[in-house]
Tab-separated table of C-alpha atoms in Angstrom:
chain	number	residue	atom	x	y	z
A	1277	MET	CA	0.997	-1.065	-34.360
A	1278	LEU	CA	0.527	-2.918	-31.108
A	1279	LEU	CA	-1.926	-2.209	-28.535
A	1280	ALA	CA	-0.517	-3.452	-24.958
A	1281	ILE	CA	-2.722	-3.183	-21.834
A	1282	ASP	CA	-1.564	-3.407	-18.465
A	1283	VAL	CA	-5.046	-3.921	-15.967
A	1284	GLY	CA	-4.045	-3.390	-12.371
A	1285	ASN	CA	-6.622	-3.082	-8.973
A	1286	THR	CA	-6.444	0.782	-9.427
A	1287	ASN	CA	-5.912	1.943	-13.100
A	1288	SER	CA	-5.601	0.257	-16.339
A	1289	LYS	CA	-3.319	1.546	-18.673
A	1290	PHE	CA	-3.044	1.213	-22.398
A	1291	ALA	CA	0.093	1.894	-25.119
A	1292	LEU	CA	0.468	1.928	-28.650
A	1293	PHE	CA	3.730	0.326	-29.829
A	1294	ASP	CA	4.983	1.248	-33.581
A	1295	GLY	CA	7.855	-1.135	-33.978
A	1296	ASP	CA	9.967	-0.537	-30.361
A	1297	ARG	CA	8.789	2.936	-30.079
A	1298	ILE	CA	5.565	3.581	-27.569
A	1299	VAL	CA	3.798	6.676	-29.763
A	1300	ALA	CA	0.821	6.879	-27.142
A	1301	GLN	CA	-0.456	6.202	-23.722
A	1302	PHE	CA	-3.715	6.581	-21.832
A	1303	ARG	CA	-5.071	5.470	-18.447
A	1304	LEU	CA	-8.677	5.162	-16.825
A	1305	ARG	CA	-9.666	3.873	-13.304
A	1306	THR	CA	-10.151	0.069	-13.265
A	1307	GLU	CA	-13.674	-0.697	-12.911
A	1308	ALA	CA	-15.282	-4.138	-13.453
A	1309	LYS	CA	-18.689	-2.977	-14.561
A	1310	ARG	CA	-17.345	-0.680	-17.752
A	1311	THR	CA	-18.492	-2.496	-20.800
A	1312	ALA	CA	-16.304	-3.139	-24.240
A	1313	ASP	CA	-18.370	-0.089	-25.761
A	1314	GLU	CA	-17.413	1.856	-23.187
A	1315	TYR	CA	-13.652	1.340	-23.624
A	1316	GLY	CA	-14.137	1.597	-27.142
A	1317	ALA	CA	-15.561	5.141	-27.188
A	1318	TRP	CA	-13.285	6.624	-24.778
A	1319	LEU	CA	-9.856	4.557	-26.492
A	1320	THR	CA	-10.823	5.316	-30.033
A	1321	GLN	CA	-11.801	8.986	-29.090
A	1322	LEU	CA	-8.260	9.636	-27.600
A	1323	MET	CA	-6.513	7.615	-30.544
A	1324	GLY	CA	-8.434	10.319	-32.924
A	1325	LEU	CA	-6.972	13.405	-30.986
A	1326	LYS	CA	-3.666	12.025	-31.603
A	1327	GLY	CA	-3.834	11.400	-35.372
A	1328	ILE	CA	-4.296	7.246	-34.978
A	1329	ASP	CA	-6.379	5.035	-37.292
A	1330	PRO	CA	-8.017	2.341	-34.991
A	1331	ARG	CA	-7.305	0.002	-37.967
A	1332	ALA	CA	-3.641	0.366	-37.486
A	1333	ILE	CA	-3.772	-1.916	-34.462
A	1334	GLN	CA	-2.668	-5.397	-35.542
A	1335	GLY	CA	-2.542	-7.119	-32.460
A	1336	ALA	CA	-3.002	-6.860	-28.691
A	1337	ILE	CA	-1.700	-8.109	-25.494
A	1338	MET	CA	-3.021	-7.923	-21.874
A	1339	ALA	CA	-1.806	-8.325	-18.053
A	1340	SER	CA	-3.871	-8.267	-15.796
A	1341	THR	CA	-4.426	-8.376	-12.125
A	1342	ALA	CA	-8.209	-7.966	-12.243
A	1343	PRO	CA	-9.673	-10.695	-13.983
A	1344	ALA	CA	-13.398	-9.549	-13.725
A	1345	VAL	CA	-12.490	-6.863	-16.451
A	1346	ASN	CA	-10.495	-9.601	-18.654
A	1347	PRO	CA	-14.149	-10.187	-20.842
A	1348	ASN	CA	-15.031	-6.744	-21.816
A	1349	VAL	CA	-11.183	-5.878	-22.846
A	1350	ARG	CA	-11.118	-9.507	-24.894
A	1351	ARG	CA	-14.305	-7.845	-26.725
A	1352	LEU	CA	-12.937	-4.268	-26.881
A	1353	CYS	CA	-10.052	-5.709	-28.880
A	1354	GLU	CA	-12.147	-7.888	-31.428
A	1355	THR	CA	-15.232	-5.433	-31.864
A	1356	TYR	CA	-13.053	-2.019	-32.191
A	1357	PHE	CA	-9.614	-3.335	-33.617
A	1358	GLY	CA	-10.691	-6.647	-35.337
A	1359	THR	CA	-8.124	-8.674	-33.510
A	1360	LYS	CA	-7.334	-11.413	-30.922
A	1361	LEU	CA	-6.324	-10.601	-26.976
A	1362	LEU	CA	-3.426	-12.253	-25.989
A	1363	ILE	CA	-3.714	-12.501	-22.293
A	1364	VAL	CA	-0.652	-12.858	-19.964
A	1365	GLY	CA	-1.293	-16.292	-17.726
A	1366	GLU	CA	-3.674	-18.186	-20.225
A	1367	PRO	CA	-2.696	-21.645	-21.767
A	1368	ASP	CA	-2.016	-19.746	-25.216
A	1369	CYS	CA	0.159	-17.238	-24.179
A	1370	GLN	CA	3.701	-18.717	-24.197
A	1371	LEU	CA	6.334	-16.725	-21.686
A	1372	GLY	CA	9.485	-18.581	-22.682
A	1373	ILE	CA	10.522	-18.545	-19.085
A	1374	GLN	CA	10.373	-21.166	-15.791
A	1375	VAL	CA	8.145	-20.030	-12.831
A	1376	LEU	CA	10.120	-21.743	-10.266
A	1377	ILE	CA	7.800	-20.983	-7.286
A	1378	ASP	CA	5.607	-23.414	-5.044
A	1379	ARG	CA	2.325	-22.686	-6.975
A	1380	PRO	CA	3.374	-21.162	-10.629
A	1381	GLN	CA	-0.174	-20.455	-11.100
A	1382	ASP	CA	-0.371	-17.820	-8.727
A	1383	ALA	CA	2.567	-15.581	-9.873
A	1384	GLY	CA	1.008	-12.507	-10.982
A	1385	PRO	CA	0.920	-11.718	-14.628
A	1386	ASP	CA	2.389	-8.353	-14.059
A	1387	ARG	CA	5.022	-9.499	-11.822
A	1388	LEU	CA	6.209	-11.837	-14.507
A	1389	VAL	CA	6.021	-9.530	-17.330
A	1390	GLY	CA	8.154	-7.118	-15.174
A	1391	VAL	CA	10.821	-9.788	-14.790
A	1392	ILE	CA	10.764	-10.452	-18.589
A	1393	ALA	CA	11.370	-7.124	-19.352
A	1394	GLY	CA	14.089	-6.688	-16.805
A	1395	HIS	CA	15.981	-9.391	-18.496
A	1396	THR	CA	15.553	-8.949	-21.668
A	1397	ARG	CA	16.803	-5.292	-21.308
A	1398	HIS	CA	19.421	-5.917	-18.566
A	1399	GLY	CA	20.242	-9.531	-17.977
A	1400	GLY	CA	20.218	-11.068	-14.787
A	1401	PRO	CA	20.314	-12.022	-11.917
A	1402	LEU	CA	17.858	-9.195	-11.078
A	1403	VAL	CA	15.023	-7.877	-8.700
A	1404	THR	CA	12.510	-5.388	-10.244
A	1405	VAL	CA	10.879	-2.937	-7.681
A	1406	ASP	CA	7.242	-2.110	-8.718
A	1407	PHE	CA	5.741	0.783	-7.095
A	1408	GLY	CA	2.180	-0.353	-7.835
A	1409	SER	CA	-1.042	-0.610	-5.662
A	1410	ALA	CA	1.393	-3.247	-4.022
A	1411	THR	CA	5.087	-2.491	-3.689
A	1412	THR	CA	6.602	-5.891	-5.227
A	1413	PHE	CA	10.024	-6.917	-5.241
A	1414	ASP	CA	10.491	-9.794	-8.127
A	1415	ILE	CA	13.547	-11.987	-8.777
A	1416	ALA	CA	15.172	-13.580	-11.836
A	1417	ASP	CA	17.906	-15.657	-12.278
A	1418	LYS	CA	20.539	-15.630	-14.341
A	1419	ASP	CA	18.621	-17.394	-17.188
A	1420	GLY	CA	15.786	-15.122	-16.932
A	1421	ASN	CA	13.406	-17.605	-14.496
A	1422	PHE	CA	11.253	-16.162	-11.888
A	1423	VAL	CA	12.192	-17.528	-8.661
A	1424	GLY	CA	9.959	-15.259	-6.223
A	1425	GLY	CA	9.875	-12.188	-4.307
A	1426	VAL	CA	8.127	-10.009	-2.085
A	1427	ILE	CA	4.734	-8.557	-1.719
A	1428	SER	CA	4.523	-5.396	0.377
A	1429	PRO	CA	1.543	-2.800	0.907
A	1430	GLY	CA	1.814	0.150	-1.569
A	1431	VAL	CA	2.490	3.921	-1.197
A	1432	GLU	CA	-0.962	4.798	-1.860
A	1433	PHE	CA	-2.393	1.971	0.120
A	1434	THR	CA	-0.983	3.331	2.996
A	1435	ILE	CA	-1.678	6.354	2.761
A	1436	GLU	CA	-5.494	5.753	2.282
A	1437	ALA	CA	-5.371	3.639	5.033
A	1438	PHE	CA	-4.172	6.587	6.851
A	1439	TYR	CA	-7.172	8.504	5.843
A	1440	LEU	CA	-10.039	6.066	6.162
A	1441	MET	CA	-8.942	4.194	9.391
A	1442	THR	CA	-8.377	7.444	11.510
A	1443	ALA	CA	-10.749	10.502	12.636
A	1444	ARG	CA	-8.431	13.191	12.142
A	1445	LEU	CA	-5.712	12.571	9.513
A	1446	PRO	CA	-5.804	14.125	6.249
A	1447	ARG	CA	-5.203	12.724	2.744
A	1448	ILE	CA	-1.535	13.342	1.826
A	1449	ARG	CA	0.616	13.333	-1.017
A	1450	VAL	CA	3.663	11.516	-1.829
A	1451	GLU	CA	6.740	13.415	-1.146
A	1452	LYS	CA	9.866	13.788	0.200
A	1453	PRO	CA	9.486	16.118	3.197
A	1454	ALA	CA	11.814	18.661	4.251
A	1455	LYS	CA	12.951	17.489	7.355
A	1456	VAL	CA	12.334	13.916	9.391
A	1457	ILE	CA	10.959	15.647	12.189
A	1458	GLY	CA	7.657	16.959	11.092
A	1459	LYS	CA	6.589	20.507	13.003
A	1460	ALA	CA	2.817	19.595	11.887
A	1461	THR	CA	0.647	16.806	10.975
A	1462	VAL	CA	0.899	16.729	7.261
A	1463	PRO	CA	4.918	17.091	7.417
A	1464	ALA	CA	4.551	14.119	10.246
A	1465	MET	CA	2.437	11.979	7.930
A	1466	GLN	CA	4.787	12.760	5.096
A	1467	SER	CA	7.921	11.621	6.847
A	1468	GLY	CA	6.410	8.580	7.987
A	1469	VAL	CA	5.219	7.556	4.706
A	1470	PHE	CA	8.442	8.472	2.848
A	1471	TRP	CA	11.167	7.614	4.965
A	1472	GLY	CA	9.366	4.746	6.062
A	1473	TYR	CA	9.152	3.399	2.465
A	1474	VAL	CA	12.763	4.344	1.828
A	1475	GLY	CA	13.664	2.064	4.860
A	1476	LEU	CA	11.211	-0.925	3.732
A	1477	ILE	CA	12.651	-0.498	0.311
A	1478	GLU	CA	16.829	-0.152	0.853
A	1479	SER	CA	16.131	-2.782	3.680
A	1480	LEU	CA	14.141	-5.741	1.471
A	1481	ILE	CA	16.768	-4.920	-1.594
A	1482	LYS	CA	19.608	-5.934	0.817
A	1483	ARG	CA	18.045	-8.604	2.050
A	1484	ILE	CA	17.202	-10.061	-0.819
A	1485	LYS	CA	20.728	-9.824	-2.435
A	1486	THR	CA	22.131	-11.415	0.975
A	1487	GLU	CA	19.643	-14.544	0.643
A	1488	TYR	CA	20.490	-14.629	-3.209
A	1489	GLY	CA	24.367	-14.737	-2.937
A	1490	GLU	CA	25.327	-13.117	-6.096
A	1491	PRO	CA	25.582	-9.996	-7.576
A	1492	MET	CA	22.028	-8.611	-8.770
A	1493	LYS	CA	20.931	-5.876	-10.924
A	1494	VAL	CA	18.132	-3.405	-9.310
A	1495	ILE	CA	15.343	-1.813	-11.346
A	1496	ALA	CA	12.830	0.098	-10.378
A	1497	THR	CA	9.646	0.883	-12.470
A	1498	GLY	CA	5.914	2.591	-11.464
A	1499	GLY	CA	4.970	5.984	-11.252
A	1500	LEU	CA	6.335	6.727	-7.341
A	1501	ALA	CA	9.883	5.081	-8.420
A	1502	PRO	CA	11.263	8.741	-9.120
A	1503	VAL	CA	9.703	10.141	-5.921
A	1504	PHE	CA	12.312	7.932	-4.108
A	1505	GLU	CA	15.252	7.656	-6.415
A	1506	SER	CA	17.503	10.700	-4.528
A	1507	GLU	CA	17.080	8.505	-1.317
A	1508	VAL	CA	17.375	4.906	-2.434
A	1509	HIS	CA	20.711	4.314	-3.896
A	1510	LEU	CA	20.487	0.911	-4.562
A	1511	PHE	CA	18.547	1.267	-7.750
A	1512	ASP	CA	20.705	0.589	-10.899
A	1513	VAL	CA	18.381	2.017	-13.406
A	1514	ILE	CA	14.296	3.289	-13.656
A	1515	GLU	CA	12.505	2.000	-16.153
A	1516	PRO	CA	9.347	4.071	-16.207
A	1517	ASP	CA	7.808	1.776	-19.241
A	1518	LEU	CA	9.176	-1.535	-17.952
A	1519	MET	CA	5.192	-3.539	-17.864
A	1520	TYR	CA	5.008	-1.906	-21.414
A	1521	LEU	CA	8.198	-3.449	-22.596
A	1522	GLY	CA	7.488	-6.725	-21.052
A	1523	LEU	CA	4.421	-6.868	-22.722
A	1524	LEU	CA	6.207	-5.922	-26.586
A	1525	GLU	CA	8.874	-9.017	-25.330
A	1526	VAL	CA	5.684	-11.829	-24.746
A	1527	TRP	CA	3.776	-10.544	-27.739
A	1528	ARG	CA	7.395	-11.497	-29.699
A	1529	ARG	CA	8.048	-14.664	-28.141
A	1530	ASN	CA	4.638	-15.540	-28.956
A	1531	ARG	CA	4.899	-14.360	-32.715
A	1532	ARG	CA	7.832	-16.648	-33.092
A	1533	SER	CA	6.482	-19.419	-31.536
């Protein structure tokens, strides 16, 4: 089995692959101070509940946007699973694409993995729209090379800012409101967030396509993608496991090399 790890700014997500199939997924909040033993106790217990023997793990790969977490996740893999951790963005990890931006070293590993998965599964040119802590729009050319993108504040980030930076506005859930014009505070906030992001997403996709000048596939991923699917009519496909599938592909490319 392969352990694929997606460490984001908010959550850390773990998936187990048996061949091409995801057989289990787990998540917890990202915390830099979490030790390898804490990871190990948590993960092996959950694997046991699903009847998965930790000895079945033969490899591990991670994309991380929280570098402080990396050393303890590496120790987790070495100590509890007896395997080396391949980390996207480190010199020994080969992606098989060119990063055609001004500062290639600054490209987020999650963004690169997303376009690799998208291109492998759907070809290019393409745009991936990832609803994470940030909402990112990442572009791959016809050959799968990363050519840039757009980073905007994430939906949950906006909601949290509403709550933390105002005296009277409550926390809200992200959902489509019944009407655009809210008759109370919460529906009005939900309308602003939902329809505001619909406008942002559609506008950016259209502008990206116009600037790029070629037909492009649009692939959406992230937990909130289905929330916006009914009103954003520019998504060609929603891939909930795009990051995991990209990690699997990168792992295989490194095995072949």
